[in-house]
Coordinates of C-alpha atoms and ligand atoms in Angstrom, one line a residue:
M1 CA 101.6 127.2 27.4
T2 CA 99.4 124.5 25.8
Y3 CA 96.1 123.3 27.2
Q4 CA 97.8 120.0 28.1
E5 CA 100.6 121.7 30.0
A6 CA 98.1 124.0 31.8
Y7 CA 96.1 120.9 32.8
Q8 CA 99.1 119.2 34.2
K9 CA 100.2 122.3 36.2
L10 CA 96.7 122.7 37.6
E11 CA 96.4 119.1 38.5
K12 CA 99.6 119.2 40.4
Y13 CA 98.2 121.9 42.6
G14 CA 94.7 120.6 42.9
Q15 CA 93.3 123.6 40.8
L16 CA 91.6 121.9 37.8
H17 CA 88.4 124.0 38.4
V18 CA 90.2 126.9 36.7
L19 CA 89.4 125.2 33.4
K20 CA 85.7 124.8 34.2
Y21 CA 84.5 127.3 31.6
Y22 CA 87.4 126.8 29.1
D23 CA 85.1 125.3 26.4
E24 CA 82.8 128.4 26.6
L25 CA 85.7 130.8 25.9
D26 CA 86.6 132.3 22.6
E27 CA 90.2 131.9 21.2
A28 CA 91.6 135.1 22.7
Q29 CA 90.1 134.3 26.1
K30 CA 91.5 130.8 26.0
A31 CA 95.0 132.1 25.1
G32 CA 94.7 134.7 27.9
L33 CA 93.8 132.1 30.5
L34 CA 96.5 129.7 29.5
Q35 CA 99.0 132.5 29.7
Q36 CA 97.8 133.5 33.2
I37 CA 98.0 129.8 34.3
D38 CA 101.6 129.8 33.0
E39 CA 102.5 133.0 34.9
T40 CA 100.8 132.1 38.2
D41 CA 102.8 130.8 41.1
F42 CA 100.4 128.3 42.7
S43 CA 103.1 127.1 45.1
I44 CA 102.2 130.1 47.3
L45 CA 99.0 128.3 48.3
R46 CA 101.2 126.0 50.6
F47 CA 101.2 128.9 53.1
L48 CA 97.6 128.3 53.8
D49 CA 98.6 125.2 55.8
H50 CA 100.9 127.4 58.0
R51 CA 98.6 130.4 58.5
D52 CA 98.2 129.7 62.3
D53 CA 102.0 129.3 62.8
A54 CA 103.7 132.3 64.5
L55 CA 105.7 134.0 61.8
T56 CA 108.0 135.2 64.5
E57 CA 109.8 132.6 66.6
G58 CA 112.9 134.4 67.9
R59 CA 113.5 135.8 71.4
I60 CA 111.7 139.1 71.8
S61 CA 113.1 142.0 73.8
P62 CA 112.5 145.8 73.9
I63 CA 114.2 148.3 71.7
G64 CA 114.6 152.0 72.6
A65 CA 113.4 154.7 70.2
M66 CA 114.8 158.2 69.6
E67 CA 112.1 160.1 71.6
L68 CA 110.5 163.5 71.0
D69 CA 112.6 165.3 73.6
E70 CA 115.9 164.2 72.1
I71 CA 114.7 165.0 68.6
E72 CA 113.6 168.5 69.7
R73 CA 117.0 169.1 71.3
R74 CA 118.9 168.0 68.2
K75 CA 116.5 169.3 65.6
E76 CA 118.8 171.8 64.0
E77 CA 121.6 169.3 63.6
F78 CA 119.3 166.7 62.1
T79 CA 117.6 169.2 59.8
A80 CA 120.9 170.4 58.4
I81 CA 122.1 166.8 57.7
G82 CA 118.7 165.9 56.2
L83 CA 118.4 169.0 54.0
D84 CA 122.0 168.6 52.8
A85 CA 121.3 165.0 51.6
I86 CA 118.0 166.1 50.0
R87 CA 119.7 169.0 48.2
Q88 CA 122.3 166.6 46.9
G89 CA 119.5 164.4 45.5
K90 CA 120.4 161.6 47.8
A91 CA 116.9 161.0 49.2
A92 CA 113.7 159.9 47.3
A93 CA 110.1 159.2 48.1
V94 CA 108.5 155.9 47.3
L95 CA 104.7 155.8 47.7
L96 CA 103.4 152.2 48.1
A97 CA 100.0 152.6 46.5
G98 CA 99.4 149.1 45.1
G99 CA 96.8 148.1 47.7
M100 CA 93.2 147.5 47.0
G101 CA 91.8 149.6 49.9
T102 CA 88.9 147.1 50.2
R103 CA 88.0 148.4 53.7
L104 CA 87.4 151.9 52.3
G105 CA 85.0 150.4 49.8
S106 CA 85.7 152.6 46.8
D107 CA 86.2 151.2 43.3
D108 CA 88.8 153.8 42.5
P109 CA 92.4 153.7 43.8
K110 CA 92.6 155.0 47.4
C111 CA 94.8 158.0 46.4
M112 CA 91.7 159.3 44.5
Y113 CA 89.5 159.4 47.5
D114 CA 88.2 162.8 48.3
I115 CA 88.2 163.7 52.0
G116 CA 87.2 167.3 51.4
L117 CA 84.1 168.9 53.0
T118 CA 83.7 172.3 51.3
H119 CA 86.0 171.6 48.3
P120 CA 87.8 168.5 46.9
V121 CA 90.8 167.3 48.9
Y122 CA 92.1 164.1 47.5
I123 CA 94.3 161.7 49.5
M124 CA 97.0 162.1 46.8
Q125 CA 96.7 165.8 46.9
R126 CA 97.4 165.8 50.7
L127 CA 100.5 163.6 50.1
V128 CA 101.9 165.9 47.4
E129 CA 101.2 169.0 49.5
N130 CA 103.1 167.4 52.4
L131 CA 106.0 166.6 50.1
M132 CA 106.0 170.1 48.7
D133 CA 106.8 171.4 52.2
V134 CA 110.2 169.6 51.8
V135 CA 110.6 170.8 48.2
R136 CA 110.2 174.4 49.4
A137 CA 112.5 174.0 52.4
A138 CA 115.2 172.3 50.3
G139 CA 114.7 174.3 47.1
V140 CA 114.8 171.1 44.9
Y141 CA 112.2 168.6 43.8
V142 CA 112.5 165.2 45.5
P143 CA 112.4 162.2 43.1
F144 CA 109.0 160.6 43.6
F145 CA 108.4 156.9 42.8
I146 CA 104.9 155.6 42.9
M147 CA 104.1 151.8 43.1
T148 CA 100.8 150.7 41.7
S149 CA 99.4 147.3 40.8
D150 CA 97.7 145.9 37.7
K151 CA 94.4 146.7 39.4
N152 CA 94.9 150.4 39.8
H153 CA 97.8 151.5 37.6
D154 CA 95.9 153.0 34.7
K155 CA 93.5 154.9 36.9
T156 CA 96.2 156.2 39.1
V157 CA 98.3 157.5 36.2
A158 CA 95.3 159.0 34.5
F159 CA 94.3 160.8 37.7
M160 CA 97.7 162.3 38.2
E161 CA 97.8 163.5 34.6
K162 CA 94.3 165.0 35.0
M163 CA 95.3 166.7 38.2
D164 CA 98.5 167.9 36.7
Y165 CA 100.4 166.1 39.4
F166 CA 99.0 168.5 41.9
G167 CA 101.7 171.0 40.9
Y168 CA 104.6 168.6 41.4
D169 CA 107.3 168.5 38.7
R170 CA 106.1 165.6 36.6
S171 CA 109.6 164.9 35.3
K172 CA 110.5 163.9 38.8
V173 CA 107.7 161.3 39.1
W174 CA 108.1 157.6 38.0
F175 CA 105.5 154.8 38.3
F176 CA 106.2 151.1 38.6
K177 CA 103.9 148.1 39.1
Q178 CA 104.1 145.5 41.8
E179 CA 103.6 141.7 41.3
M180 CA 100.3 139.9 41.8
A181 CA 99.4 136.7 43.6
P182 CA 96.3 134.4 43.3
A183 CA 93.6 134.6 46.0
A184 CA 92.0 131.5 47.3
D185 CA 88.9 130.3 49.1
R186 CA 88.9 128.7 52.5
D187 CA 89.6 125.2 51.0
G188 CA 92.7 126.5 49.2
K189 CA 91.1 126.6 45.7
V190 CA 92.0 129.8 43.8
Y191 CA 89.0 132.0 43.0
M192 CA 88.0 132.9 39.5
E193 CA 87.2 136.6 38.9
A194 CA 85.8 135.9 35.4
K195 CA 85.4 132.7 33.4
D196 CA 88.7 133.4 31.7
R197 CA 90.6 134.9 34.7
I198 CA 92.0 133.6 38.0
S199 CA 91.3 136.1 40.8
T200 CA 94.6 137.9 41.7
S201 CA 95.5 140.6 44.1
P202 CA 98.6 142.7 44.7
N203 CA 101.2 140.6 46.6
G204 CA 101.6 142.9 49.6
N205 CA 103.8 146.0 50.1
G206 CA 106.9 144.0 50.9
G207 CA 107.9 143.3 47.4
W208 CA 108.3 146.9 46.4
F209 CA 112.1 146.9 46.1
L210 CA 112.1 143.8 44.0
S211 CA 109.4 145.2 41.8
M212 CA 111.3 148.5 41.5
K213 CA 114.3 146.5 40.3
R214 CA 112.3 144.4 37.9
S215 CA 110.8 147.5 36.4
G216 CA 114.2 148.9 35.6
L217 CA 113.8 151.9 37.8
L218 CA 116.7 150.9 40.0
D219 CA 118.9 152.1 37.1
K220 CA 117.2 155.4 37.5
V221 CA 118.0 155.4 41.2
H222 CA 121.6 154.7 40.5
E223 CA 121.8 157.2 37.7
L224 CA 120.4 159.9 40.0
G225 CA 122.7 159.0 42.9
I226 CA 119.9 158.3 45.3
E227 CA 121.1 156.7 48.5
W228 CA 118.0 156.8 50.7
L229 CA 114.5 155.6 49.9
N230 CA 111.6 156.8 52.0
T231 CA 108.7 154.3 51.6
F232 CA 105.3 155.3 52.9
A233 CA 101.7 154.2 52.8
V234 CA 99.1 156.0 50.7
D235 CA 96.6 156.4 53.5
N236 CA 98.2 158.6 56.1
V237 CA 97.2 162.0 55.1
L238 CA 99.3 163.8 57.7
Q239 CA 102.6 162.1 57.3
R240 CA 105.8 164.0 56.6
I241 CA 107.5 162.5 53.6
V242 CA 111.3 162.7 53.2
D243 CA 111.2 164.7 56.4
P244 CA 114.6 166.4 56.8
V245 CA 114.7 165.7 60.5
F246 CA 114.0 162.0 60.0
V247 CA 116.5 161.7 57.2
G248 CA 119.1 163.6 59.2
A249 CA 118.5 161.5 62.4
T250 CA 118.8 158.2 60.5
I251 CA 121.9 159.3 58.6
A252 CA 123.5 160.5 61.9
S253 CA 122.7 157.2 63.6
G254 CA 124.6 155.2 61.0
C255 CA 121.7 152.8 60.8
A256 CA 120.7 150.9 57.6
C257 CA 117.1 152.2 58.1
G258 CA 114.9 154.4 60.2
A259 CA 111.3 153.8 61.2
K260 CA 108.8 156.5 62.1
T261 CA 106.9 155.4 65.2
V262 CA 104.1 156.7 67.4
R263 CA 103.5 156.0 71.1
K264 CA 100.7 153.5 71.2
A265 CA 97.3 155.0 72.1
A266 CA 96.4 151.9 74.0
P267 CA 98.2 148.6 74.8
D268 CA 95.9 146.7 72.3
E269 CA 96.0 149.3 69.5
R270 CA 96.2 147.5 66.1
V271 CA 99.7 148.6 65.1
G272 CA 102.9 146.6 64.8
V273 CA 105.5 147.6 67.4
M274 CA 109.3 147.8 67.3
C275 CA 111.2 145.3 69.2
L276 CA 114.5 143.3 69.1
M277 CA 114.2 139.7 67.9
D278 CA 117.2 137.6 68.8
G279 CA 119.0 141.0 69.2
R280 CA 118.0 142.4 65.8
P281 CA 115.6 145.3 65.2
S282 CA 112.2 143.9 64.2
I283 CA 108.5 144.5 64.3
I284 CA 105.9 142.4 66.0
E285 CA 102.5 142.5 64.4
Y286 CA 99.6 143.4 66.7
Y287 CA 98.1 140.0 66.3
E288 CA 101.3 138.4 67.5
M289 CA 101.4 140.5 70.7
T290 CA 100.7 138.3 73.8
P291 CA 99.1 139.9 77.0
E292 CA 102.5 139.3 78.6
L293 CA 104.3 141.5 76.0
M294 CA 101.6 144.1 76.2
N295 CA 102.0 144.4 79.9
T296 CA 105.8 144.4 80.1
K297 CA 107.2 147.6 81.5
N298 CA 110.6 149.3 81.1
D299 CA 112.7 150.7 83.9
K300 CA 110.8 154.1 83.6
G301 CA 107.5 152.2 84.3
D302 CA 106.3 152.8 80.7
P303 CA 105.1 149.9 78.4
A304 CA 108.2 148.3 77.0
Y305 CA 106.7 147.7 73.6
N306 CA 105.2 151.1 73.1
F307 CA 106.4 152.4 69.7
G308 CA 104.0 151.5 66.9
V309 CA 105.2 151.7 63.3
I310 CA 103.3 153.9 60.9
M311 CA 104.6 152.5 57.6
N312 CA 107.0 155.3 57.0
Y313 CA 110.5 153.9 56.7
L314 CA 113.8 155.3 55.4
F315 CA 116.0 152.6 53.8
R316 CA 119.6 152.9 52.8
E317 CA 119.4 151.7 49.2
K318 CA 122.7 149.8 49.0
D319 CA 121.6 147.6 52.0
L320 CA 118.4 146.8 50.2
E321 CA 120.4 145.5 47.2
R322 CA 122.1 143.1 49.7
I323 CA 118.9 141.6 50.9
V324 CA 116.8 141.8 47.7
D325 CA 117.1 138.1 47.1
E326 CA 116.2 137.1 50.7
V327 CA 112.8 135.4 50.8
L328 CA 110.4 137.4 52.9
P329 CA 107.7 135.6 54.9
V330 CA 104.3 135.3 53.3
H331 CA 101.4 136.5 55.4
V332 CA 98.0 134.9 54.8
V333 CA 95.4 137.6 55.2
E334 CA 91.6 137.1 55.3
K335 CA 89.9 139.5 52.9
K336 CA 86.8 140.0 50.7
I337 CA 87.6 138.6 47.3
A338 CA 85.4 139.3 44.2
C339 CA 84.7 135.9 42.5
L340 CA 82.1 133.9 40.5
D341 CA 79.2 132.1 42.2
E342 CA 78.2 128.5 41.5
D343 CA 76.5 129.6 38.3
G344 CA 79.4 131.6 37.0
N345 CA 78.0 135.0 37.8
P346 CA 80.3 137.7 39.3
V347 CA 79.7 138.5 43.0
S348 CA 81.3 141.1 45.4
P349 CA 81.1 139.6 48.9
Q350 CA 80.2 141.8 51.9
E351 CA 82.3 139.7 54.3
P352 CA 85.7 138.1 54.0
N353 CA 85.4 135.0 52.0
G354 CA 89.0 133.8 51.5
Y355 CA 92.7 134.6 51.7
K356 CA 95.2 136.7 50.0
F357 CA 99.0 136.2 50.2
E358 CA 101.1 139.2 51.1
Q359 CA 104.7 140.1 51.9
L360 CA 105.1 143.1 54.2
V361 CA 107.5 145.9 54.1
L362 CA 108.0 145.6 57.9
D363 CA 109.7 142.2 57.3
M364 CA 112.4 144.0 55.4
V365 CA 113.5 145.7 58.6
R366 CA 114.2 142.2 60.1
E367 CA 116.6 141.5 57.3
L368 CA 118.7 144.5 57.9
D369 CA 121.2 144.7 60.8
T370 CA 120.3 148.1 62.2
C371 CA 117.2 150.3 62.5
L372 CA 116.6 153.6 64.3
P373 CA 113.0 153.9 65.6
V374 CA 112.1 157.6 65.6
E375 CA 109.2 158.9 67.6
V376 CA 106.8 161.3 66.0
D377 CA 103.8 163.2 67.5
R378 CA 100.8 161.1 66.5
T379 CA 98.4 164.1 66.5
K380 CA 100.6 165.8 63.9
E381 CA 101.8 162.9 61.7
F382 CA 99.4 160.0 62.0
A383 CA 96.0 160.2 60.3
P384 CA 95.5 156.8 58.5
I385 CA 92.4 156.2 56.5
K386 CA 91.5 152.5 56.4
N387 CA 87.7 152.7 56.9
R388 CA 84.9 155.1 56.1
T389 CA 83.9 155.6 59.7
G390 CA 85.2 154.8 63.2
V391 CA 88.8 154.0 64.0
D392 CA 91.4 155.0 61.4
S393 CA 88.7 156.4 59.1
V394 CA 87.8 159.3 56.9
E395 CA 86.1 160.8 59.9
S396 CA 89.0 160.5 62.3
A397 CA 91.5 161.8 59.6
R398 CA 89.3 164.8 59.0
E399 CA 89.3 165.7 62.7
L400 CA 93.1 165.4 62.8
C401 CA 93.5 167.5 59.6
K402 CA 91.3 170.2 61.2
L403 CA 93.5 170.1 64.4
N404 CA 96.5 170.8 62.1
G405 CA 94.9 173.7 60.4
I406 CA 94.2 171.9 57.1
E407 CA 91.1 173.3 55.4
L408 CA 88.8 170.6 54.1
Ligands
UTP1 P1 96.8 148.1 53.8 O1 97.5 147.0 54.6 O2 96.0 149.0 54.4 O3 96.1 147.3 52.6 O4 98.0 148.8 53.0 P2 95.1 147.8 51.4 O5 95.1 146.7 50.4 O6 95.4 149.2 50.9 O7 93.7 148.0 52.1 P3 92.6 146.9 52.6 O8 93.2 146.1 53.6 O9 92.2 146.1 51.4 O10 91.5 147.8 53.1 C1 98.9 149.6 53.6 C2 99.7 150.3 52.5 O11 100.4 149.4 51.7 C3 100.0 149.5 50.3 C4 98.7 150.2 50.3 O12 98.4 150.8 49.1 C5 98.9 151.1 51.5 O13 99.6 152.3 51.1 N1 99.9 148.2 49.7 C6 99.2 147.2 50.3 C7 100.6 148.0 48.5 O14 101.3 148.9 48.0 N2 100.5 146.8 47.9 C8 99.8 145.7 48.5 O15 99.8 144.6 47.9 C9 99.1 146.0 49.7

């Protein structure tokens, strides 16, 4: 893209400040910036005008979940179906690790965070150890895909190499990168992270399947005959991955996807909950929950919207191919964004200073016709690490690990 073309593009979107330092740049930096301007989708900034609109407008009603007592009763049946699929190579793990983990406040990728007390126990190590339980039960390695972003790819790959994949079969591990989106200030102007670079951040975890396709790894999925993809977040150190019971229950249900859920700890817990929206399985984000929905009871007298998602979903791959071109909603999220100050010096803000634009994996569920919510015991399977201390933190996750006999 020439300077003139870049100027016109930026003018159209009210972003001419991107060229503020252009004259100070050397030739390589100039070329880099022009290329980034060419590749950036500034039209995403239009979502700022709609950030207070409800993203969900349909009629909401409760959905049942497969609860723990039923799972316990049918455990053998589900385990057999799940293990059979895993042994035939039909189920794979997809780790969504492209996020920046800003709340945790470490410069390294979240998977490198050490939660150990007497010896190192990295978040990634916990995930691999959990997956190894399934490898041992099934007697085969599970294909393991890892999504990273421009911001953390090199460090994540180097860490896995250095740690020898924590004993996992490295020939069964593939990495792919997600897309990036610009980040903007409160007036809708994109931030600059350097004089020659627009500030960008990963575009949310919802684009994972499209990114997998663009990376060419979908060919690998087809070649290996994988039919089910278990996507999961990096930060839940207790989660079961490609859990045979979950795989078996979802396959037996005939649904296009399964969602692991936990009973909410309190009506206002900050987790998205399963519901039906205009009759289709869906998820309401915690910030979309009205007091009326929170207090609605079912016929047993329990809260009707009580099953919170833990970002562990099993998707039937061929159904994802059907919806891959559907446009997912864009969520505007307030975050801390590293930027330049008035004088062009880099700053790392302590408080949120602008917005990122994210698509969310939970919105993929809305696009599918059927979903089986599966209850799991939160004390055994839900130890998310979002913060250093307090709720969903390193501290709370350590307590839960200890409760489950994991030595730290
Ligand atoms: P979070 O919503 O906790 O976001 O991600 P985050 O970026 O990691 O953390 P904060 O908000 O900045 O503190 C939930 C999961 O989705 C992945 C994360 O890596 C985590 O596994 N994720 C998030 C992506 O893969 N890509 C993204 O763009 C965002």
